[in-house]
Amino acid sequence: MPANYNIMIGSSTNYGKLSVTAPTNASDTSGITFNIYGNTGTTLLSGVSASTLAAGTYSEVITGLSASNIASSSLSGTFPGGFNWQLAANGNVIGSTTWDLVVTAPQAAPQATLSAVSTPSSITVSGTSTLSTTGGSGSGNVTYSLVSGPCTLSGATLTGTGAGSCIVTATKAADSTYASATSSQLSVGVSLAPQTTLVVATTTSSINVNGTTTLSTTGGSGTGAVSYSLISGPCTLSGATLTGTGVGSCIVTASKAADSTYSSATSSQLTVTITASASPSTTIGAGSSVSVSNLGVNPALSGGTLVLNSGDSSTVAIAITNSSGTIQQPTSGSATLSGVFSGSGGLTFIGNGITIFSGANTYSGGTTVSGGTLVVAGPSPTGTGDIFVATAGSLMGTGTIAGNSIVSGVIKPGNSPGHLSILQNLTLNSGATFIEDIAGTTPSSSTTPVGATGYYAVLNVGGQLTINSGVTLTPRLSNLFSSGEPGYGSAIYVPVLGDVFRIATAAGGISGRFATLTQPAELTSGTQLLAFYNVNNSNSLDLAVVPTSYSASLAGSTPAVVSAASVLDQWVALNKAGTATATQNQLLLGVASQTAANLSAHVQQNAAQILATAAATAPIPTLSQWAMILLVSLMGMLGFVRMRRGRQPGFAGDIA
């Protein structure tokens, strides 16, 4: 007769017990074995082996079960044959009986409240915190999890990687008695790290009224930008330059901005004393040097030196005596003098920097640029005297130079492409360089906007332009504009066939030629710049774009064009050598003014004249030259080639 039995897991020491209540006179001669299903093996119900089970209760230990792995499962076992049940009312029943044992897994005991702890409770970027726990129960291992936030977690070490909050939890694993437990979330704040102490400093702790000092910093951390603040005092502050405007004390601070690692920092205050200026110098005599900030009222240069610093800008009028004077240009950067310089003396500019000279000056003693760069602007920046540019000096800019000019260094019309006028003669000595900026096909004039693209530079000479041997012409196509000009960042202009740039004119004519014409690297392959001097008595200097080989450009054309192309290549070589005749240069410039689309037709139209000129200038024309001339002439009479009387379109006469 089946019977139901329950096994309950009672404690950690007894995994469970089977309780059997036997009827009177029940007997069996063998042991009883139960198989456990759903567990990891066979569990033996041990110790029940009596031959006779008297009425009563028998309790035996079930081995192989644990609170951590047992689940609700069924246990079943079979008594072997020979087990006798004696029932009072019905007599003996002999046979096997199956007993079903139901195992119910107990719930593991809950742990005490588990809490995660961070030491320290907050960190900075790149700082670390050690995690630990309080509470919990049992012997289970503790692990930690990063839920969110700008941190990394390695074991129990939390590292901040950015500012914010990092959320973590702790978990304590179960053991044989206690279930696993997870803590509530713990927030660990991560802040930017403080910078090292920021200190503001100055090149001098005391300056005169109108004097300047440069601020700087030491210390601080990270990549944040440094800025300066004027707290109080009779000063002005521009960037890092502090300028005294009155007697007193100026208090400044420096700040270094935050970055991804460090918070912002502000220095302690720095005091700069402003004292009364020394008595302004009225006369700057021989052996004395005076800065712009110490110029007196109506100062005079009389053999002394006016010292310029980068960023100086003066509108003070200065007289120049017969003893003349020197202007020391900034060691770097630029300075501006826009006041009127007058008197009978002259000026010598020395140094390596740049001076922008733009006053309506009237001094008559002349100007010498021994070093650095003199940038002129306005109607009379160099007064009425002559100007000499030494080998280490440069002259550039716009406006008008009244006197004769002799250049052994660099001359460049315009700051970018611009227009410069020299009313008298200009002489370029050996070693000089003429820089020509080209940003378009429109010639610059006195009304051209400064720094505009689309123009090319023009030099206008009122007298004669003399080019001595050893002078270089350097056309430029790129890096023409400064950051403050409208043309800055614009695409470069690359000259094409047909472009002719009249870069200089001289009312008194042009003598000599450039020894070297530097070809810009940006030119299109197969093209070059060629210089033409006084073509058609134009008193001009022209730069034209021509093929590097007419023969290659016109290959496959008619025999007449091919023959003329060969002649044109010879004339290009003669032009470069300075031995081309006036007629050759005239015809060559006419061809150079043609676009790529018109080139072949133009050469076909003028082949007879080109070949005839070539034959006429040859010592003894060859039979083939005469034959080609006669052939082209015959074609012209038959109407194949239209020869026009008089001046022909596209020749140099159309340009002058």
XYZ file of C-alpha atoms in Angstrom:
656
model
C 0.000 0.000 0.000
C 1.592 3.319 -1.042
C 2.503 5.800 1.602
C 3.705 9.431 1.337
C 6.712 10.642 3.285
C 8.116 14.168 3.597
C 11.822 15.110 3.895
C 12.524 18.578 5.296
C 16.048 20.078 5.281
C 16.410 21.121 8.841
C 19.836 22.597 9.566
C 23.360 22.951 8.248
C 24.441 19.861 10.160
C 21.562 17.531 9.306
C 20.704 17.842 5.671
C 17.441 16.042 6.120
C 15.740 13.119 7.856
C 13.390 10.408 6.670
C 10.755 9.550 9.276
C 9.032 6.181 8.891
C 6.079 5.159 10.979
C 5.742 1.390 10.604
C 2.598 -0.581 11.219
C 2.538 -3.386 13.752
C 4.353 -6.597 12.678
C 5.893 -4.977 9.561
C 9.077 -6.826 8.701
C 11.829 -6.896 6.024
C 15.090 -8.796 5.781
C 17.033 -6.299 3.614
C 18.113 -2.691 3.601
C 16.121 0.084 1.989
C 17.764 2.283 -0.734
C 16.347 5.533 -2.140
C 17.475 7.247 -5.346
C 17.358 11.052 -5.399
C 16.405 12.567 -8.765
C 17.364 16.121 -9.676
C 20.447 16.154 -7.451
C 24.080 15.343 -8.308
C 24.176 11.694 -7.442
C 22.674 8.923 -5.396
C 21.760 9.571 -1.829
C 21.683 6.634 0.459
C 19.130 6.192 3.135
C 21.453 4.368 5.459
C 21.110 2.289 8.560
C 17.693 0.643 8.044
C 18.490 -3.053 7.899
C 16.521 -4.701 10.714
C 14.742 -7.917 9.856
C 11.728 -6.888 11.769
C 10.276 -3.402 12.061
C 8.171 -3.224 15.107
C 5.475 -0.712 15.451
C 6.977 2.673 16.111
C 8.941 5.542 14.479
C 12.314 5.167 12.725
C 14.445 8.180 11.779
C 17.466 7.857 9.478
C 19.835 10.502 8.042
C 19.775 11.179 4.298
C 23.290 11.982 3.104
C 24.424 14.006 0.036
C 22.031 16.975 0.247
C 22.866 20.615 0.963
C 20.825 23.718 1.501
C 22.616 25.520 -1.316
C 21.943 23.037 -4.075
C 18.735 21.235 -3.284
C 15.580 22.242 -5.074
C 12.044 20.912 -4.957
C 12.611 17.373 -6.213
C 11.088 13.977 -5.985
C 12.758 11.123 -4.182
C 11.562 7.608 -4.815
C 12.616 4.260 -3.428
C 11.423 0.682 -3.609
C 11.256 -1.902 -0.852
C 12.394 -5.226 -2.276
C 10.159 -8.284 -2.247
C 9.584 -9.908 1.130
C 8.576 -6.742 2.900
C 5.457 -7.623 4.911
C 2.771 -5.229 5.957
C 0.548 -6.554 8.766
C -2.766 -4.744 8.810
C -5.070 -5.410 11.826
C -8.287 -5.658 9.867
C -7.256 -7.222 6.583
C -4.487 -9.678 7.414
C -1.057 -10.055 5.863
C -0.138 -8.235 2.635
C 3.041 -9.424 0.986
C 4.741 -7.533 -1.977
C 6.754 -4.490 -2.975
C 5.639 -0.965 -2.261
C 6.872 2.330 -3.705
C 7.236 5.268 -1.336
C 7.266 8.819 -2.802
C 9.472 11.231 -0.880
C 8.956 14.950 -1.571
C 11.991 17.152 -0.861
C 11.320 20.864 -0.380
C 14.442 23.077 -0.563
C 14.635 25.475 2.328
C 15.229 29.246 1.722
C 18.778 30.231 2.656
C 18.915 32.722 5.450
C 19.178 36.410 4.342
C 22.383 38.280 5.094
C 22.565 41.343 7.273
C 22.308 44.588 5.306
C 25.354 44.956 3.030
C 26.745 48.485 2.460
C 29.482 49.667 0.062
C 32.020 52.141 1.402
C 34.505 54.372 -0.530
C 37.737 55.563 1.079
C 38.028 58.451 0.451
C 34.410 59.297 -0.232
C 35.297 61.558 -3.180
C 38.254 61.750 -5.552
C 39.751 63.950 -8.271
C 40.353 63.097 -11.915
C 43.107 60.430 -12.045
C 42.714 59.915 -8.285
C 41.763 56.559 -6.718
C 39.480 55.299 -3.997
C 39.468 51.902 -2.243
C 36.083 50.198 -1.964
C 35.067 48.065 1.030
C 31.882 46.827 2.700
C 30.162 46.782 6.041
C 27.445 44.374 7.129
C 26.587 41.192 5.262
C 26.804 37.648 6.647
C 28.646 34.439 6.007
C 31.844 33.626 4.206
C 30.915 34.506 0.598
C 33.340 36.561 -1.532
C 32.717 40.293 -2.072
C 32.841 41.793 -5.586
C 32.211 45.339 -6.854
C 30.444 46.660 -9.953
C 30.631 50.067 -11.707
C 27.062 50.998 -12.604
C 27.771 54.322 -14.301
C 29.995 57.393 -14.299
C 33.454 58.579 -15.454
C 35.525 55.963 -13.627
C 37.312 52.685 -14.134
C 37.107 49.818 -11.611
C 39.792 47.229 -11.000
C 39.032 44.899 -8.112
C 38.301 47.222 -5.219
C 40.160 50.216 -6.752
C 38.041 52.962 -8.325
C 39.875 55.495 -10.546
C 38.340 58.789 -11.714
C 38.667 59.531 -15.442
C 36.542 62.660 -15.657
C 34.447 65.013 -13.558
C 31.073 63.700 -12.385
C 29.612 60.989 -10.166
C 30.461 57.286 -10.295
C 27.831 54.791 -9.060
C 29.046 51.476 -7.639
C 27.530 48.474 -5.842
C 28.970 45.597 -3.779
C 27.806 41.962 -3.899
C 28.555 39.302 -1.252
C 28.162 35.775 -2.583
C 26.027 33.089 -0.920
C 27.466 30.336 1.188
C 25.914 27.146 2.720
C 23.806 29.187 5.093
C 23.241 32.657 3.626
C 21.883 33.809 0.326
C 23.832 36.311 -1.808
C 23.343 40.014 -1.057
C 23.845 43.239 -3.062
C 24.338 46.648 -1.509
C 22.444 49.749 -2.380
C 24.150 52.086 -4.846
C 27.046 54.221 -3.629
C 27.850 57.538 -5.345
C 31.503 58.613 -5.437
C 32.062 62.189 -6.590
C 34.905 62.902 -9.041
C 36.077 66.492 -9.326
C 38.744 68.233 -11.427
C 42.148 68.187 -9.804
C 43.479 71.473 -8.436
C 46.323 73.109 -10.319
C 49.680 73.762 -8.772
C 50.051 77.288 -7.459
C 49.759 79.847 -10.255
C 52.054 82.870 -9.951
C 51.840 86.021 -12.068
C 55.099 87.793 -12.864
C 56.264 90.814 -14.835
C 59.419 91.786 -16.645
C 59.723 94.780 -14.328
C 57.852 95.665 -11.154
C 58.016 99.401 -11.841
C 57.381 101.359 -15.032
C 57.006 104.987 -15.990
C 53.795 106.602 -17.067
C 53.192 105.505 -20.690
C 55.688 102.714 -20.157
C 54.810 99.061 -20.652
C 55.633 95.751 -19.052
C 54.829 92.211 -20.119
C 53.014 89.843 -17.787
C 53.714 86.112 -17.586
C 53.002 83.174 -15.308
C 54.764 80.284 -13.628
C 53.174 77.221 -12.106
C 49.672 76.099 -12.890
C 48.775 72.785 -14.486
C 47.160 71.483 -17.636
C 46.476 73.027 -21.016
C 44.042 75.797 -20.114
C 44.585 79.269 -21.575
C 46.125 81.996 -19.432
C 44.457 85.391 -19.163
C 45.197 88.487 -17.133
C 42.926 90.877 -15.253
C 43.500 94.430 -14.100
C 41.988 94.705 -10.618
C 42.703 98.367 -10.008
C 45.123 101.174 -10.700
C 46.078 103.706 -13.395
C 46.877 101.224 -16.138
C 45.455 99.649 -19.248
C 45.806 95.961 -20.027
C 45.896 94.476 -23.508
C 46.595 90.772 -23.568
C 49.741 90.416 -21.502
C 50.874 94.025 -21.962
C 50.328 96.399 -19.035
C 50.653 100.120 -19.798
C 50.910 102.787 -17.132
C 48.581 105.737 -17.634
C 49.242 107.623 -14.380
C 51.252 107.590 -11.173
C 50.164 104.923 -8.685
C 49.935 101.169 -8.246
C 48.279 98.712 -10.595
C 47.091 95.381 -9.269
C 46.782 92.458 -11.647
C 46.014 88.760 -11.430
C 46.409 85.846 -13.787
C 43.935 83.040 -14.408
C 44.538 79.681 -16.023
C 41.410 78.052 -17.426
C 40.253 74.557 -16.597
C 40.806 71.627 -18.908
C 39.601 68.023 -18.809
C 41.838 67.214 -15.831
C 42.416 70.394 -13.836
C 40.076 73.037 -12.466
C 40.650 76.713 -13.156
C 43.176 78.602 -11.044
C 43.721 82.249 -10.202
C 46.985 83.684 -8.976
C 47.453 85.934 -6.032
C 47.594 89.646 -6.785
C 50.675 91.339 -8.224
C 51.379 95.027 -7.754
C 53.173 97.061 -10.421
C 54.302 100.552 -9.473
C 53.792 103.386 -11.965
C 56.152 106.321 -11.540
C 56.329 109.695 -13.203
C 58.150 109.622 -16.544
C 61.625 110.970 -16.720
C 61.810 114.418 -18.186
C 60.808 113.955 -21.812
C 63.680 114.333 -24.223
C 63.213 117.313 -26.427
C 66.427 116.799 -28.349
C 67.874 113.361 -29.059
C 71.528 114.127 -29.517
C 74.491 112.077 -30.650
C 75.109 109.052 -28.451
C 71.657 109.106 -26.843
C 68.759 106.730 -27.368
C 65.136 107.444 -26.521
C 62.109 105.209 -26.735
C 58.794 106.293 -28.175
C 57.249 106.419 -24.691
C 59.806 109.026 -23.581
C 59.511 111.419 -26.483
C 59.003 114.932 -25.270
C 56.946 117.703 -26.771
C 58.132 118.602 -30.265
C 61.196 116.349 -30.079
C 64.119 116.661 -32.453
C 66.499 114.035 -33.787
C 69.954 115.493 -33.814
C 72.398 112.637 -34.218
C 70.660 110.347 -31.696
C 68.579 107.201 -31.985
C 64.847 106.686 -31.667
C 64.332 103.126 -30.363
C 61.203 101.267 -31.456
C 59.698 98.267 -29.710
C 57.299 95.753 -31.211
C 53.805 97.179 -31.120
C 54.873 100.815 -30.754
C 52.628 103.294 -32.518
C 53.467 106.980 -32.482
C 51.771 110.011 -33.978
C 54.355 112.400 -32.525
C 55.832 114.914 -34.969
C 59.633 114.886 -34.967
C 62.059 117.391 -36.412
C 65.313 116.167 -37.946
C 68.259 118.513 -37.728
C 71.289 118.641 -40.022
C 72.858 116.018 -37.761
C 70.198 113.582 -38.941
C 69.087 110.637 -36.854
C 68.752 106.878 -36.572
C 65.672 104.770 -36.054
C 66.297 101.438 -34.357
C 63.624 99.096 -35.682
C 62.025 96.472 -33.405
C 64.016 93.294 -32.952
C 60.861 91.460 -34.046
C 57.342 92.396 -35.036
C 56.532 95.882 -36.254
C 56.120 99.471 -35.112
C 54.221 102.339 -36.702
C 55.329 105.972 -37.085
C 52.550 108.130 -38.505
C 53.579 111.533 -37.170
C 55.170 114.110 -39.478
C 58.963 114.039 -39.768
C 60.310 117.376 -40.949
C 63.598 119.240 -41.216
C 66.763 119.228 -43.261
C 68.279 116.045 -41.885
C 67.938 112.465 -42.976
C 66.985 109.134 -41.412
C 68.786 105.809 -41.220
C 66.766 102.715 -40.345
C 68.708 99.922 -38.660
C 67.790 96.575 -37.101
C 65.883 93.534 -38.254
C 62.239 94.379 -37.646
C 59.566 96.235 -39.579
C 58.686 99.924 -39.463
C 55.482 101.196 -41.031
C 56.216 104.768 -42.108
C 53.064 106.590 -43.157
C 53.257 110.254 -42.197
C 52.983 113.141 -44.658
C 56.683 113.715 -44.143
C 58.689 116.674 -45.448
C 62.252 116.017 -44.271
C 64.765 116.488 -47.055
C 67.947 114.736 -45.951
C 67.148 111.375 -47.529
C 66.432 107.910 -46.173
C 68.732 104.913 -45.774
C 67.412 101.439 -44.997
C 70.472 99.653 -43.638
C 68.558 96.670 -42.285
C 65.052 95.439 -41.636
C 62.025 96.394 -43.676
C 60.638 99.857 -44.312
C 56.957 99.725 -45.261
C 55.826 102.991 -46.815
C 52.334 104.368 -47.303
C 50.856 107.720 -48.149
C 51.798 110.647 -50.392
C 55.322 111.334 -49.022
C 56.488 108.833 -46.422
C 60.200 109.397 -47.158
C 60.005 113.165 -47.458
C 61.578 114.884 -50.428
C 65.036 113.335 -50.416
C 66.497 110.268 -52.080
C 66.281 106.773 -50.634
C 68.947 104.085 -50.497
C 68.196 100.446 -49.605
C 71.275 98.490 -48.526
C 71.791 94.792 -49.196
C 70.301 93.868 -45.806
C 67.323 96.181 -46.210
C 63.922 95.948 -47.846
C 61.579 98.605 -49.215
C 57.934 97.777 -49.799
C 54.506 99.304 -49.665
C 52.262 101.737 -51.441
C 52.068 105.464 -51.940
C 54.692 107.760 -53.439
C 58.435 108.179 -52.989
C 59.501 111.641 -54.054
C 63.258 111.286 -54.569
C 65.580 109.040 -56.509
C 65.792 105.465 -55.281
C 68.813 103.165 -55.272
C 68.152 99.588 -54.192
C 70.811 97.006 -53.403
C 68.449 94.917 -51.276
C 64.769 94.109 -51.881
C 62.042 96.209 -53.439
C 58.439 95.077 -53.584
C 55.483 97.177 -54.738
C 52.630 96.813 -52.272
C 52.320 94.971 -48.975
C 50.390 92.329 -50.862
C 49.731 93.158 -54.555
C 49.734 96.959 -54.603
C 50.884 100.103 -56.414
C 54.094 101.994 -55.635
C 55.209 105.203 -57.346
C 58.757 106.551 -57.479
C 58.705 110.058 -58.916
C 62.384 110.185 -59.884
C 64.817 107.502 -61.084
C 65.080 103.958 -59.767
C 68.353 102.057 -59.950
C 68.547 98.359 -59.082
C 72.108 97.421 -58.197
C 73.739 94.012 -58.522
C 72.375 91.648 -55.909
C 69.016 93.421 -55.657
C 65.711 91.562 -55.874
C 62.460 92.819 -57.377
C 59.500 90.897 -55.876
C 56.314 90.863 -57.946
C 53.077 89.641 -56.315
C 50.440 88.243 -58.681
C 46.936 87.478 -57.375
C 44.947 88.161 -60.552
C 44.991 89.850 -63.928
C 43.972 93.397 -62.930
C 46.845 95.870 -62.517
C 46.988 97.645 -59.153
C 46.531 101.386 -58.993
C 46.642 104.051 -56.324
C 42.958 103.378 -55.620
C 43.204 99.589 -55.351
C 41.898 98.356 -51.973
C 44.766 97.279 -49.747
C 45.038 93.515 -49.450
C 42.420 92.702 -52.097
C 42.755 89.650 -54.314
C 42.385 89.708 -58.111
C 45.218 92.210 -58.682
C 48.910 92.153 -59.494
C 51.542 94.600 -58.214
C 52.619 97.590 -60.327
C 55.673 99.839 -60.004
C 55.480 103.253 -61.654
C 58.754 105.162 -62.130
C 58.639 108.813 -63.115
C 62.223 108.825 -64.389
C 64.398 106.027 -65.715
C 64.438 102.447 -64.465
C 67.973 101.090 -64.559
C 68.531 97.398 -64.019
C 72.204 96.635 -63.495
C 73.691 93.193 -63.980
C 73.058 90.598 -61.294
C 69.480 91.620 -60.384
C 66.775 88.997 -59.766
C 63.071 89.202 -60.640
C 60.973 87.012 -58.338
C 57.264 86.670 -59.176
C 55.173 85.211 -56.327
C 51.798 83.490 -56.545
C 51.258 82.270 -52.967
C 51.531 83.557 -49.377
C 50.816 87.085 -50.551
C 48.396 88.304 -47.871
C 48.675 88.852 -44.138
C 45.994 87.578 -41.777
C 44.333 90.978 -41.479
C 43.840 91.485 -45.225
C 40.688 90.596 -47.219
C 42.633 88.350 -49.586
C 43.987 86.166 -46.769
C 42.988 82.543 -47.303
C 41.841 83.067 -50.897
C 42.801 80.620 -53.634
C 45.971 81.498 -55.526
C 45.745 82.687 -59.118
C 47.738 80.542 -61.562
C 48.578 82.474 -64.763
C 47.580 80.879 -68.073
C 48.638 81.265 -71.701
C 47.576 84.685 -72.941
C 48.179 86.476 -69.609
C 50.450 89.511 -69.923
C 51.277 91.485 -66.745
C 52.660 95.011 -67.168
C 54.493 95.066 -63.840
C 56.501 98.268 -64.289
C 56.489 101.453 -66.320
C 59.194 104.115 -66.504
C 58.595 107.447 -68.187
C 62.326 107.803 -68.823
C 62.657 104.310 -70.280
C 64.113 101.050 -69.049
C 67.737 100.094 -69.420
C 69.267 96.741 -68.578
C 67.528 93.482 -67.829
C 67.168 90.967 -65.003
C 69.919 88.379 -64.788
C 67.544 85.865 -63.240
C 63.789 85.378 -63.563
C 62.646 82.949 -60.861
C 59.794 80.757 -62.084
C 57.027 80.264 -59.482
C 56.608 76.625 -58.470
C 52.828 76.937 -58.794
C 52.867 77.523 -62.572
C 51.063 74.950 -64.697
C 53.387 72.348 -66.178
C 54.446 73.301 -69.698
C 54.266 77.070 -69.063
C 56.784 79.696 -68.018
C 57.029 83.451 -67.458
C 59.019 85.520 -69.950
C 60.088 89.144 -69.465
C 59.799 91.786 -72.217
C 61.527 95.161 -72.005
C 60.427 98.322 -73.865
C 58.642 96.367 -76.591
C 57.313 98.820 -79.201
C 59.029 101.641 -77.241
C 56.419 101.199 -74.514
C 58.821 102.099 -71.647
C 57.383 99.139 -69.802
C 58.359 95.816 -68.320
C 55.934 93.011 -69.191
C 55.687 89.458 -67.867
C 53.983 87.053 -70.271
C 53.004 83.407 -69.920
C 54.430 81.308 -72.770
C 54.786 77.580 -73.406
C 58.032 75.947 -72.377
C 58.025 74.634 -75.963
C 55.976 76.100 -78.822
C 56.989 73.112 -80.932
C 55.420 70.735 -78.401
C 52.316 72.883 -77.956
C 51.728 73.226 -81.711
C 52.801 69.756 -82.809
C 50.435 68.285 -85.403
C 49.522 71.669 -86.874
C 50.128 72.707 -90.486
C 53.710 72.707 -91.809
C 53.744 76.497 -91.670
C 52.691 76.515 -87.975
C 55.192 73.797 -87.094
C 58.008 75.753 -88.779
C 56.945 78.989 -87.098
C 56.765 77.207 -83.721
C 60.376 76.152 -84.073
C 61.322 79.766 -84.779
C 59.353 80.951 -81.732
C 61.265 78.541 -79.496
C 64.518 79.996 -80.819
C 63.294 83.508 -80.102
C 62.331 82.535 -76.525
C 65.908 81.386 -75.987
C 67.227 84.641 -77.499
C 64.885 86.655 -75.275
C 66.187 84.921 -72.152
C 69.753 85.592 -73.265
C 68.963 89.235 -73.974
C 69.953 88.940 -77.640
C 66.543 88.948 -79.344
C 65.953 91.835 -81.751
C 63.205 94.391 -81.231
C 61.196 92.842 -84.078
C 61.608 89.322 -82.690
C 60.440 90.454 -79.246
C 57.542 92.358 -80.809
C 56.330 89.316 -82.745
C 57.009 87.010 -79.804
C 54.987 89.175 -77.396
C 52.163 89.254 -79.942
C 52.080 85.471 -79.950
C 52.401 85.377 -76.113
C 49.245 87.445 -75.763
C 47.151 84.667 -77.353
C 45.135 82.221 -75.299
C 45.673 78.505 -75.712
C 42.515 78.324 -77.847
C 43.693 81.066 -80.247
C 47.372 80.188 -80.369
C 47.455 77.865 -83.397
C 45.232 80.102 -85.552
C 47.272 83.181 -84.656
C 50.565 81.504 -85.557
C 49.038 80.202 -88.828
C 47.855 83.713 -89.651
C 51.271 85.258 -88.987
C 53.562 82.397 -90.032
C 54.825 84.204 -93.155
C 55.952 87.225 -91.147
C 57.501 85.066 -88.432
C 59.415 82.980 -90.960
C 60.416 86.013 -93.024
C 61.762 87.736 -89.893
C 63.659 84.590 -88.997
C 65.157 84.412 -92.480
C 66.034 88.091 -92.508
C 67.906 87.844 -89.196
C 69.735 84.644 -90.142
C 73.279 85.151 -91.529
C 72.471 83.177 -94.698
C 68.906 81.786 -94.987
C 68.840 78.109 -95.762
C 67.100 76.727 -98.868
C 64.432 75.177 -96.633
C 63.784 78.523 -94.948
C 63.378 80.259 -98.332
C 61.157 77.437 -99.552
C 58.860 77.710 -96.544
C 58.692 81.489 -96.886
C 57.769 81.194 -100.589
C 55.207 78.492 -99.799
C 53.502 80.539 -97.109
C 53.549 83.642 -99.327
C 52.001 81.681 -102.215
C 49.286 80.384 -99.898
C 48.618 83.946 -98.860
C 48.171 85.060 -102.472
C 45.792 82.186 -103.052
C 43.739 83.223 -100.021
C 44.636 80.361 -97.753
C 46.358 82.727 -95.389
C 44.931 86.184 -94.847
C 47.749 88.699 -94.506
C 46.633 92.123 -93.465
C 48.368 95.354 -94.361
C 49.854 97.476 -91.625
C 49.700 96.557 -87.949
C 48.311 93.112 -87.172
C 46.066 92.318 -84.217
C 47.686 90.599 -81.292
C 51.177 91.968 -81.976
C 53.077 93.901 -79.380
C 51.809 97.115 -80.931
C 48.369 96.290 -79.511
C 49.763 96.220 -75.975
C 51.825 99.364 -75.769
